[in-house]
Short mmCIF file of C-alpha atoms in Angstrom, two decimals:
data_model
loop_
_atom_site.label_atom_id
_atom_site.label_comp_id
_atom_site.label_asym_id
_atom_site.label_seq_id
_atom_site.Cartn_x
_atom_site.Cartn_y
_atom_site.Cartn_z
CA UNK A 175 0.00 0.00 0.00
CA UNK A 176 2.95 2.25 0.58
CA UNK A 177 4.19 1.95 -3.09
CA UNK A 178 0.67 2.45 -4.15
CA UNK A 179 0.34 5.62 -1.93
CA UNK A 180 3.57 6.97 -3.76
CA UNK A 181 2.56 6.22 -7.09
CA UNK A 182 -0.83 7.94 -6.95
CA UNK A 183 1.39 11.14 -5.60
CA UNK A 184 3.70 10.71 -8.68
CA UNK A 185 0.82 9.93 -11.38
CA UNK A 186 -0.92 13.59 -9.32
CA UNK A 187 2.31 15.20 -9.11
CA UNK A 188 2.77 15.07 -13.16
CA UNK A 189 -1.31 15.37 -13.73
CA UNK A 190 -1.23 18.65 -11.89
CA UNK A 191 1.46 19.82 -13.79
CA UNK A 192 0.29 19.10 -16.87
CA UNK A 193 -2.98 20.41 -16.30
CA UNK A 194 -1.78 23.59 -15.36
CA UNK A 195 0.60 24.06 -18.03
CA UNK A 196 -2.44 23.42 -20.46
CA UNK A 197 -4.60 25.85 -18.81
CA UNK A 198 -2.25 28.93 -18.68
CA UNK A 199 -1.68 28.01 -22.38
CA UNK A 200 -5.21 27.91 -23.39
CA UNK A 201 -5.25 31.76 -21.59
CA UNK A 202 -2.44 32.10 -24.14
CA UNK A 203 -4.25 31.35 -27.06
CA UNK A 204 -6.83 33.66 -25.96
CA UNK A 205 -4.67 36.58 -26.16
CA UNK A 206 -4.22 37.39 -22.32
CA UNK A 207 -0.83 38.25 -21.13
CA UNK A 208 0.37 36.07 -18.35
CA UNK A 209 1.89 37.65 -15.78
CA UNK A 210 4.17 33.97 -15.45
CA UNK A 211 5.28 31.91 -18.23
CA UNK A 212 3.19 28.55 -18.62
CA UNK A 213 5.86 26.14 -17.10
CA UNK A 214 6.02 28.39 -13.93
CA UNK A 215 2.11 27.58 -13.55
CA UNK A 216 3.12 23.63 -13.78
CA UNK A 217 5.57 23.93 -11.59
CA UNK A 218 3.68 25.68 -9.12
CA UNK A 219 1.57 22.90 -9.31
CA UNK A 220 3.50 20.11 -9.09
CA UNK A 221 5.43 21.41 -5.56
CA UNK A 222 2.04 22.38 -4.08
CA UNK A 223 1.03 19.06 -4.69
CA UNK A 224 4.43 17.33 -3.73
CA UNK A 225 5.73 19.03 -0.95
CA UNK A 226 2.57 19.09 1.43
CA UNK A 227 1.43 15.14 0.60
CA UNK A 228 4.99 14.20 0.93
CA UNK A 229 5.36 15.58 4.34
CA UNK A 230 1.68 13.30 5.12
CA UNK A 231 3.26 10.41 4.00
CA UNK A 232 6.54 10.35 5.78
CA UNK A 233 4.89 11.40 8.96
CA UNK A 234 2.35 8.29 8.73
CA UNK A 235 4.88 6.35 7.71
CA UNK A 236 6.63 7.21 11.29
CA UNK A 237 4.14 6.97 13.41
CA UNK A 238 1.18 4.25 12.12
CA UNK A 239 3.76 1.70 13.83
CA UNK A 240 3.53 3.24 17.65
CA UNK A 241 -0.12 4.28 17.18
CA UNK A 242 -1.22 0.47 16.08
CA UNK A 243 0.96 -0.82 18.77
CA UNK A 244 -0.39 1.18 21.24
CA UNK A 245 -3.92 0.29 20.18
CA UNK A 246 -3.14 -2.96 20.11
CA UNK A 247 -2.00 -3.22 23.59
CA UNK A 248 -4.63 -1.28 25.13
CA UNK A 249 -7.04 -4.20 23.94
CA UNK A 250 -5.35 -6.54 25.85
CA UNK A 251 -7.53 -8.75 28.71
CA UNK A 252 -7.19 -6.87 31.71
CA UNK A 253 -4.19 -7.82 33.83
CA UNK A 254 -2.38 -9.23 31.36
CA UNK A 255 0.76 -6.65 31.58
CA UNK A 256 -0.04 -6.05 35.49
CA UNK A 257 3.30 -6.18 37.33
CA UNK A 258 4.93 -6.47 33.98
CA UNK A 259 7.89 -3.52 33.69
CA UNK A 260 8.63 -2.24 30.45
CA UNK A 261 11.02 -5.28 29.06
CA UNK A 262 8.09 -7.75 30.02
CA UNK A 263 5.45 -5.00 27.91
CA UNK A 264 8.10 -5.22 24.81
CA UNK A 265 8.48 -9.03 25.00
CA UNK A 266 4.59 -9.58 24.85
CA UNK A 267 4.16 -6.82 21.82
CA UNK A 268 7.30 -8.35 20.28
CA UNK A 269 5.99 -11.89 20.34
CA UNK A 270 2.23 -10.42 18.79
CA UNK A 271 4.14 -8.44 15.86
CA UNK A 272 5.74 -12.17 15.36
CA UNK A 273 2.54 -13.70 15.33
CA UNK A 274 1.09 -11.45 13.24
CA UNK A 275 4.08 -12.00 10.55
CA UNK A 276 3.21 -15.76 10.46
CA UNK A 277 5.91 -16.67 12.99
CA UNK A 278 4.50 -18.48 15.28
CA UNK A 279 7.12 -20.82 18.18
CA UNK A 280 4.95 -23.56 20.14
CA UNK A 281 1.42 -22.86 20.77
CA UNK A 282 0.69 -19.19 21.94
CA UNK A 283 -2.17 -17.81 24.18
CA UNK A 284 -5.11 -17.54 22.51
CA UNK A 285 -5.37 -13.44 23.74
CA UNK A 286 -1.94 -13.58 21.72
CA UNK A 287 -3.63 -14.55 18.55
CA UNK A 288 -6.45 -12.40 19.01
CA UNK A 289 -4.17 -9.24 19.74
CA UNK A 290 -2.49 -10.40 16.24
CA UNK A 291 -5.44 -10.71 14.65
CA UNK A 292 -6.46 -7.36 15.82
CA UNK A 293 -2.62 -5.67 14.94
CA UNK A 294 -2.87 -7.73 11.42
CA UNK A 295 -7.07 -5.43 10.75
CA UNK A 296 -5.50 -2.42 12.17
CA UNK A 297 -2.31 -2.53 9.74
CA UNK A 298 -4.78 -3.30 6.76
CA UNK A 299 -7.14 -0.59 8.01
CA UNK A 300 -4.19 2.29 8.41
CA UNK A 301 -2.73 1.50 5.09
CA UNK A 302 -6.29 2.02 2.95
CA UNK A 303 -6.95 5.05 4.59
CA UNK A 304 -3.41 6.24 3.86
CA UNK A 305 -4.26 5.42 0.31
CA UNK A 306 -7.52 7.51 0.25
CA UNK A 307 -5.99 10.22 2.47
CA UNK A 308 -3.25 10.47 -0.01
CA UNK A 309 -5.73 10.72 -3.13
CA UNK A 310 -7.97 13.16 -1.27
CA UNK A 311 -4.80 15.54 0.10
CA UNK A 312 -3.28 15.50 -3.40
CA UNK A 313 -6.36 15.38 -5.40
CA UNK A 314 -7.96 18.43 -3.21
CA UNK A 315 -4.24 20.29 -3.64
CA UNK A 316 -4.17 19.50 -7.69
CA UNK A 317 -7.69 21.48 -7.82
CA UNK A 318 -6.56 24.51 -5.82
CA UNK A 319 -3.59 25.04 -7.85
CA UNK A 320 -6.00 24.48 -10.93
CA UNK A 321 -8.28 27.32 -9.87
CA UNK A 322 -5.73 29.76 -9.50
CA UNK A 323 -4.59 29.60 -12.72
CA UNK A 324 -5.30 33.22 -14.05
CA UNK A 325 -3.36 35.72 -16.11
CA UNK A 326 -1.98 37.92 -13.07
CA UNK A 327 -1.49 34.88 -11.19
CA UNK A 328 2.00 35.40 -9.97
CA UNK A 329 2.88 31.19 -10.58
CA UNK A 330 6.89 32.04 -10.25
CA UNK A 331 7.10 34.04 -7.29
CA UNK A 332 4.58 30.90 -6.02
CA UNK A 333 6.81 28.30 -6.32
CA UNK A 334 9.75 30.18 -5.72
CA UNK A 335 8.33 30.32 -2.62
CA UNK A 336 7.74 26.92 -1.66
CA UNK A 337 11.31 26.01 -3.01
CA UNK A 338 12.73 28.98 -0.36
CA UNK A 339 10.10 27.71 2.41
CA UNK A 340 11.57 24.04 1.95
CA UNK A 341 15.09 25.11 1.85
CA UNK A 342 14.55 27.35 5.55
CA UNK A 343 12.54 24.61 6.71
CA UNK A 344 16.02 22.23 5.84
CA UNK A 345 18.02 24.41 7.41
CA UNK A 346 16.43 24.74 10.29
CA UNK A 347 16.36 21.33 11.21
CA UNK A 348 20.03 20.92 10.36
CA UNK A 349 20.35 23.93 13.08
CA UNK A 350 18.40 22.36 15.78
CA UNK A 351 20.06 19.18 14.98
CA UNK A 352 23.26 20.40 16.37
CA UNK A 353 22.06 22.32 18.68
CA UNK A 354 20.45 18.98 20.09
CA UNK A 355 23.65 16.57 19.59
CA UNK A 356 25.53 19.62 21.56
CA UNK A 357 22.77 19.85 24.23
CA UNK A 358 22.90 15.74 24.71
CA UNK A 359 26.45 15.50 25.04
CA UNK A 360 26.73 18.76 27.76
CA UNK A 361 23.75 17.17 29.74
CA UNK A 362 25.50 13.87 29.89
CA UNK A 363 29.05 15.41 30.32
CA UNK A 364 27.49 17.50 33.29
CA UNK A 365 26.25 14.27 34.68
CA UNK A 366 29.81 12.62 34.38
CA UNK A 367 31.44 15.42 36.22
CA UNK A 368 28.76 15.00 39.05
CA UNK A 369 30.06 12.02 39.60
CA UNK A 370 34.10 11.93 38.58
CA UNK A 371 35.94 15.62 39.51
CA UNK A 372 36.60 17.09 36.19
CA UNK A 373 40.14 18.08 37.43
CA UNK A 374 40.54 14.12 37.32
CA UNK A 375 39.42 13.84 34.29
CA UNK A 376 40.93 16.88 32.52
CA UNK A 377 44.20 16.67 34.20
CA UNK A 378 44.15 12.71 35.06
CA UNK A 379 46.93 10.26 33.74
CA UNK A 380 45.31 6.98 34.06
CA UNK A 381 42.49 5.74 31.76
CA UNK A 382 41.23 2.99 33.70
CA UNK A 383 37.19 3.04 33.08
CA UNK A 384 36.40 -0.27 34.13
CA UNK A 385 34.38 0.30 37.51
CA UNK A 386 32.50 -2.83 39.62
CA UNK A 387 28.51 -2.50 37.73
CA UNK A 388 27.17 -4.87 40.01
CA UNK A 389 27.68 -5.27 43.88
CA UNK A 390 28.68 -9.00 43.82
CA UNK A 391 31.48 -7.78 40.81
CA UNK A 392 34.83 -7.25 41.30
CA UNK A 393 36.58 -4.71 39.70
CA UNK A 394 39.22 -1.71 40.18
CA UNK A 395 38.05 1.84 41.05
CA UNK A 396 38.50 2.97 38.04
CA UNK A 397 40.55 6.13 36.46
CA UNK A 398 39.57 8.81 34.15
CA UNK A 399 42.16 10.70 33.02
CA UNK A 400 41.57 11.53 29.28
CA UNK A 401 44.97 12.75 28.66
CA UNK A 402 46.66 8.96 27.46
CA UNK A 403 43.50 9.06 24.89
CA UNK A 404 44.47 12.25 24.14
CA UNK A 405 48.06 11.33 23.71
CA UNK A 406 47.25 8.68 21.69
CA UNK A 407 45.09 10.37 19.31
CA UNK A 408 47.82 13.19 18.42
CA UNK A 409 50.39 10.52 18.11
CA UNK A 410 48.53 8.41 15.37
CA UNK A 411 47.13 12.02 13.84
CA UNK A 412 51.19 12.99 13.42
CA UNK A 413 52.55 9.73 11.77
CA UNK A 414 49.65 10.45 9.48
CA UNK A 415 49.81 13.59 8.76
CA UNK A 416 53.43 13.03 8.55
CA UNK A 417 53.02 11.02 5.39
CA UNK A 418 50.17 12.30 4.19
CA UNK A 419 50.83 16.24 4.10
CA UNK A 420 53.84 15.92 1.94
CA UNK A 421 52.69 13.20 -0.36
CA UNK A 422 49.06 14.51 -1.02
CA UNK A 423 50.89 18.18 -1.78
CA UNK A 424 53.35 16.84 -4.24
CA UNK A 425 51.29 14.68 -6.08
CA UNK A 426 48.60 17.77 -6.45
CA UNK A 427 51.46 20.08 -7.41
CA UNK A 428 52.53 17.50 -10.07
CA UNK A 429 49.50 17.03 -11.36
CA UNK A 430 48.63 20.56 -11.61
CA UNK A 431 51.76 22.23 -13.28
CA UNK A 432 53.72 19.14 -14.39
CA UNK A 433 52.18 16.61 -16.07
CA UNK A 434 50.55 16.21 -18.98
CA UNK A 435 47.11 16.68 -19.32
CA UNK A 436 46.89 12.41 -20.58
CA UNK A 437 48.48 11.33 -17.41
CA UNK A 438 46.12 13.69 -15.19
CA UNK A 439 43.42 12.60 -16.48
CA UNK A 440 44.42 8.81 -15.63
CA UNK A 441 46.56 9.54 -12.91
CA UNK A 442 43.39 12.04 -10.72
CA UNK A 443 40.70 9.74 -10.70
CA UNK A 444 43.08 7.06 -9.74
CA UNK A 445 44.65 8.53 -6.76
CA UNK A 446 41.31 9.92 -5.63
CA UNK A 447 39.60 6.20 -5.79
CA UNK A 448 41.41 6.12 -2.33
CA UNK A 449 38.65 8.44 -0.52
CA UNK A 450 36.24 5.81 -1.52
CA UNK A 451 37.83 2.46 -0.03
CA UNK A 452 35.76 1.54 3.30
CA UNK A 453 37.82 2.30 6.39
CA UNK A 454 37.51 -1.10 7.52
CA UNK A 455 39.21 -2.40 4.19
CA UNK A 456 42.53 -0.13 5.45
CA UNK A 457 42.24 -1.79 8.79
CA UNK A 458 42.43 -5.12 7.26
CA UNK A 459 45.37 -3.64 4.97
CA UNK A 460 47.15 -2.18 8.56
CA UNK A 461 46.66 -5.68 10.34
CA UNK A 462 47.42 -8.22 7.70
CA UNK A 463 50.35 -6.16 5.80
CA UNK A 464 51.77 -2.86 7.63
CA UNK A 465 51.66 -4.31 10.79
CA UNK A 466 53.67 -7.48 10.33
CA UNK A 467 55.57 -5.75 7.68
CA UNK A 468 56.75 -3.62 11.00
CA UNK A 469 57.35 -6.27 13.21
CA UNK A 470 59.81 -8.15 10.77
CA UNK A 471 61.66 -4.91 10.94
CA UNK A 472 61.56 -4.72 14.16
CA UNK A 473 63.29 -8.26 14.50
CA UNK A 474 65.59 -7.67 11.86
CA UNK A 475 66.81 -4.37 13.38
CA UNK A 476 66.14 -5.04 17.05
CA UNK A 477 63.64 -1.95 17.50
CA UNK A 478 61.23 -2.92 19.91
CA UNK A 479 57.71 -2.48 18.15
CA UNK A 480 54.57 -3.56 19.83
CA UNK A 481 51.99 -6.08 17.98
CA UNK A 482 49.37 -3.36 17.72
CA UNK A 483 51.52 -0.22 16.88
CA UNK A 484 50.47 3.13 16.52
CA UNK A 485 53.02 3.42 13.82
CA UNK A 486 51.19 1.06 11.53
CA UNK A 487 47.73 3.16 11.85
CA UNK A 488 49.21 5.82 11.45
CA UNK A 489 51.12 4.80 8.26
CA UNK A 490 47.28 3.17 6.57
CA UNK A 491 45.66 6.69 7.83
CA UNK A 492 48.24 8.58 6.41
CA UNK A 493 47.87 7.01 2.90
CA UNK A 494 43.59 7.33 3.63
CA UNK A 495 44.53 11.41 3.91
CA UNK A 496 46.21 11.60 0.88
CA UNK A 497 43.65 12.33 -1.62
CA UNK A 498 41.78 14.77 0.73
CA UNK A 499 44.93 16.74 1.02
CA UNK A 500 45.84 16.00 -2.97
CA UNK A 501 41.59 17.38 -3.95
CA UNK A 502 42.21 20.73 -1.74
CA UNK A 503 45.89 21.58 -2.75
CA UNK A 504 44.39 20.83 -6.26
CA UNK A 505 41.64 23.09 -6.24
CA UNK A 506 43.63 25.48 -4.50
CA UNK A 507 46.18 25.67 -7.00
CA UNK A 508 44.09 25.91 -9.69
CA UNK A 509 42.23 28.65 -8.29
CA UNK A 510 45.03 31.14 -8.23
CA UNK A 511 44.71 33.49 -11.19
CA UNK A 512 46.19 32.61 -14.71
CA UNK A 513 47.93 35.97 -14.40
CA UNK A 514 49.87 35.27 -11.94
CA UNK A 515 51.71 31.92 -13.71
CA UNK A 516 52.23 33.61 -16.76
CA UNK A 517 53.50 36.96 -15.38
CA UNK A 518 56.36 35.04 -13.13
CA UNK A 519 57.01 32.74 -16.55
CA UNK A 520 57.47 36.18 -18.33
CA UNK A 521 59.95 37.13 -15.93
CA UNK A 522 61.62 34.24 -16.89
CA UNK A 523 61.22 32.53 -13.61
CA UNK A 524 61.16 28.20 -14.25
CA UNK A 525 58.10 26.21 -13.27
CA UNK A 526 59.64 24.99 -10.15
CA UNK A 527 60.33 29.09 -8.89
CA UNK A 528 56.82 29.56 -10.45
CA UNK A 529 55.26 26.95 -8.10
CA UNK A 530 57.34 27.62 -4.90
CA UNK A 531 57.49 31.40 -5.10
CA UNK A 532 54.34 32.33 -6.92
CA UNK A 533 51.40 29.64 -7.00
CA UNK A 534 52.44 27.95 -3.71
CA UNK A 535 52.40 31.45 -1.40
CA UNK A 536 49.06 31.98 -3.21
CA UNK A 537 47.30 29.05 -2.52
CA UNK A 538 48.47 28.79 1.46
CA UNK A 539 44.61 29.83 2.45
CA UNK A 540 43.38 26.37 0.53
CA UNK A 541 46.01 24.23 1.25
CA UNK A 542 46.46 24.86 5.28
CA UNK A 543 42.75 24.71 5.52
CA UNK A 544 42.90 21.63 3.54
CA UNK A 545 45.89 20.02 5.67
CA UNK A 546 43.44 21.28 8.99
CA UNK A 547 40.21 19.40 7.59
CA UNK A 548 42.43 16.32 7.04
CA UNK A 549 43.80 16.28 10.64
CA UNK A 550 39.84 16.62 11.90
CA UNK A 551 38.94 13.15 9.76
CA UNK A 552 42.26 11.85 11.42
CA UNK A 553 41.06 12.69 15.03
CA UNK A 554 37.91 11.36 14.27
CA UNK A 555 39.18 8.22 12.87
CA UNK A 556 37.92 4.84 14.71
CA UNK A 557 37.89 1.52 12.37
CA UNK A 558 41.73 1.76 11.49
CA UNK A 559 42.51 2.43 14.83
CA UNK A 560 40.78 -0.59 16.64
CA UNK A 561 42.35 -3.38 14.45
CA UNK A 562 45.75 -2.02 14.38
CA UNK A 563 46.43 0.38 17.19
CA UNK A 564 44.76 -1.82 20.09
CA UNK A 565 42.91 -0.84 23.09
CA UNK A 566 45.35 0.37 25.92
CA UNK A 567 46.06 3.72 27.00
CA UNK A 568 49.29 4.42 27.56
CA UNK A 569 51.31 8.58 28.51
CA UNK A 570 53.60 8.06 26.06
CA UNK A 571 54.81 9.63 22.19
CA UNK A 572 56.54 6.57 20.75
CA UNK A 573 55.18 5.74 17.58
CA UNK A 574 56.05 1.90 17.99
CA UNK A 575 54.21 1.92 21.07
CA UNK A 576 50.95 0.50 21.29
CA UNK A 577 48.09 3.38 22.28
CA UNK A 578 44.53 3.76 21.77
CA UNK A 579 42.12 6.91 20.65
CA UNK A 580 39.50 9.01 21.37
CA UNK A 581 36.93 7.93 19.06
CA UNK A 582 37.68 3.94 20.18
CA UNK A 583 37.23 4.40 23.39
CA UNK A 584 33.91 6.24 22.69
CA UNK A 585 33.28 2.85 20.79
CA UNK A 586 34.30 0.29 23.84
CA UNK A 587 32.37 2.29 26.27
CA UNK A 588 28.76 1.83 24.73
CA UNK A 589 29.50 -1.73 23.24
CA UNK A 590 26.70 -4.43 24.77
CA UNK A 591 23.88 -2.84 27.33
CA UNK A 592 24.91 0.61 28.54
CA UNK A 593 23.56 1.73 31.74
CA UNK A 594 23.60 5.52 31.79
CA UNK A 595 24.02 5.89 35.43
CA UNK A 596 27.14 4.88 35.98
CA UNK A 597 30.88 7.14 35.38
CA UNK A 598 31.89 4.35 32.59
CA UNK A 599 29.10 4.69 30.01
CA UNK A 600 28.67 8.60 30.85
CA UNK A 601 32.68 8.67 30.46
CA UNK A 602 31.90 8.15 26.56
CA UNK A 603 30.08 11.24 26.57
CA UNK A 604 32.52 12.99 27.86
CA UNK A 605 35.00 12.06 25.40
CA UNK A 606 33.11 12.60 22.73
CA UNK A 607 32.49 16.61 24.10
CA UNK A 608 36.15 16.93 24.52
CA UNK A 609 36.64 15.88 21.03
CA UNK A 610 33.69 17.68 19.58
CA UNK A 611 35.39 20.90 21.17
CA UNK A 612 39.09 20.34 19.62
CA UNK A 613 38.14 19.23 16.37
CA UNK A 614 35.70 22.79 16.44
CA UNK A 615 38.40 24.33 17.12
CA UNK A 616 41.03 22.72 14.37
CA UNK A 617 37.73 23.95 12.42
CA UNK A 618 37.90 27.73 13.10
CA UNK A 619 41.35 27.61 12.88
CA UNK A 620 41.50 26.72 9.38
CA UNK A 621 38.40 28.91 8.57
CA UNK A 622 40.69 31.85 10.13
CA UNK A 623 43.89 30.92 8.49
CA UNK A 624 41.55 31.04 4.99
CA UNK A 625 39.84 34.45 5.76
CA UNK A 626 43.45 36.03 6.83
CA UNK A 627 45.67 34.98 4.22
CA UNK A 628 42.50 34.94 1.00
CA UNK A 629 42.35 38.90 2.16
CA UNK A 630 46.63 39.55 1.33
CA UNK A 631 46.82 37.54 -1.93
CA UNK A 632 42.88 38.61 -3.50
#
């Protein structure tokens, strides 16, 4: 009934359109002057249909489910879910949706089969009247943008309008959705810090989270000092950056000025295919080759190097970086002016003075902003980090060492039930507000850097 309910907005959508395109070109014919062209009229239309039945839709679609499982529930015998908490109340409504699918285990109650009888009408029920609603909403919609369908009609400043309305209405609720995923993580980091000091936490050199849960468990205080995380995450976020700054910088300066347009073309597309390989495929590539790759050199040359090295995420995140830094120190490059190339050629400066004294100075306000961006989606790295890097946070800046991030121990916090009551689940939140805050920060840094250096070279 759902793909039904769509089509009928579709086959209205066009009909509306059409209809109102043939209208304001019969008025046309007649000899009035339209104050819109004929298209604007369809189009008008077509979003005043669209954009008001589409919002029906989705919102039945999102809640028919909770308002037939509440009814559904509420015609249960009396004192069925008496005593029951609200587990016991999901089990029963889970096992009635099963019942109701044809999956039936054993022999249930027969108030079980009724209630699935009654979910399986109400489901049937919801979905024809979604079907007429959505005829009658579009249908009703179609015939009001019919009627106004008159020569001083103003059809483009109509749907102009609607386009603009959508657009606020999308940006308003990418607004409030940051303002809520801020607000969620300062209520639960204001919890944390009501029960852990946030001088422990802040200042803290121990990252110990695991705390007793249950009184007959035994476990270890815990500790909750962020700053071996921290640690951590700038020493993988160097090696890569370390390898990926100067690599990504060359290989867009080559490909800009150097080679020939042939090899771009190949060589561009190529190198960029990187940004689209799954994280998890360069964790496999950072446990099955860097990693043991590093450890034969570490026998071979007697380094010490750890199984799960930092060195070896760094290295695979490094080479992830590289076409993010290569895209922005491309664009950048080719954004300077033309003018500016060909006056220091004139001058009979070589390519190589050309790109280090002319184009390179230029296009600073891309490329640092680029290089900034890049060490954000390092921070906030987690995949390559877990299979390579390990779990254990250690104060220390050796490379070969094995450390742990951020953004993984965000992960192993809220892995299996999480009880939010307790300083180990809420610690996650906390985390993930400390690294909300730097990586904001790396953010207006770069914007700033842009703004300051775009206003000298303009």
């Amino acid at each position: 009934m759902t793909s039904l309910a769509f089509l009928i907005l579709f086959v209205v959508v066009v009909f509306g359109y059409m209809l109102n395109r043939a209208a304001a070109n019969q008025l046309r014919a007649k000899g009035f002057r339209l104050h819109s062209l004929a298209g604007f009229h369809g189009l008008y239309a077509a979003l005043m249909v669209l954009v008001p039945t589409l919002v029906f839709l989705l919102l039945w679609q999102m809640l028919q489910g909770n308002v037939i499982d509440r009814m559904t529930m509420a015609g249960l015998p009396v004192g069925v879910t008496d005593g029951l908490d609200t587990g016991g109340v999901q089990l029963i409504l889970s096992e009635i949706k099963q019942i109701a699918g044809g999956r039936m285990f054993g022999t249930p109650d027969p108030w079980k089969i009724e209630a699935a009888e009654r979910m399986t009408a109400l489901r049937s029920t919801a979905s024809t009247l979604m079907v007429v609603l959505t005829l009658a909403i579009a249908g009703g919609l179609a015939f009001f943008s019919w009627r106004r369908v008159a020569p001083d009609f103003r059809a483009r400043q109509g749907a102009e309008g609607i386009v603009s309305g959508l657009m606020i209405f999308c940006s308003t609720v990418a607004i409030f959705t940051t303002v809520g995923i801020i607000a969620s993580l300062m209520f639960e980091t204001y919890h944390f810090f009501t029960l852990v000091p946030w001088y422990e936490f802040l200042f803290g050199t121990k990252w110990e989270p695991q705390i007793p849960l249950r009184a007959d468990q035994i476990a270890a205080a815990g500790a909750f000092g962020w700053l071996p995380v921290l640690l951590g995450t700038l020493v993988i976020s160097t090696v890569a950056l370390f390898i990926a700054t100067p690599v990504g910088l060359l290989s867009a300066i080559y490909l800009n000025e150097f080679a020939s347009p042939t090899f771009r073309k190949i060589a561009k597309p190529v190198l960029e295919v990187l940004a689209g390989i799954p994280t998890v495929v360069y964790g496999f590539f950072a446990v099955l080759t860097i990693a043991p790759a590093l450890r034969g050199f570490g026998e071979w040359s007697g380094l010490p190097i750890a199984p799960n090295t930092a060195m070896a995420a760094g290295i695979v995140m490094g080479v992830m970086l590289i076409p993010f830094i290569s895209s922005f120190a491309d664009d950048a490059l080719s954004a300077v002016p033309r003018s500016l190339r060909d006056g220091s050629l004139a001058l009979g400066a070589t390519r190589a003075e050309t790109v280090t004294k002319v184009l390179f100075p230029a296009a600073i306000p891309g490329i640092v902003g680029g290089v900034l961006l890049a060490v954000s989606r390092a921070i906030g790295e987690t995949m390559i980090v877990v299979m390579a890097a390990g779990l254990i946070a250690k104060m220390t800046i050796n490379p070969l060492d094995s450390v742990t991030t951020v953004t993984v121990q965000i992960v192993t916090l809220l892995i299996g039930d999480s009880s939010f009551d307790n300083p180990k689940t809420l610690a996650a939140f906390a985390l993930g507000m400390m690294l909300f805050i730097v990586t904001l920060g790396i953010n207006v840094l770069a914007l700033r850097i842009v703004r300051k250096y775009r206003e000298v070279y303009d």
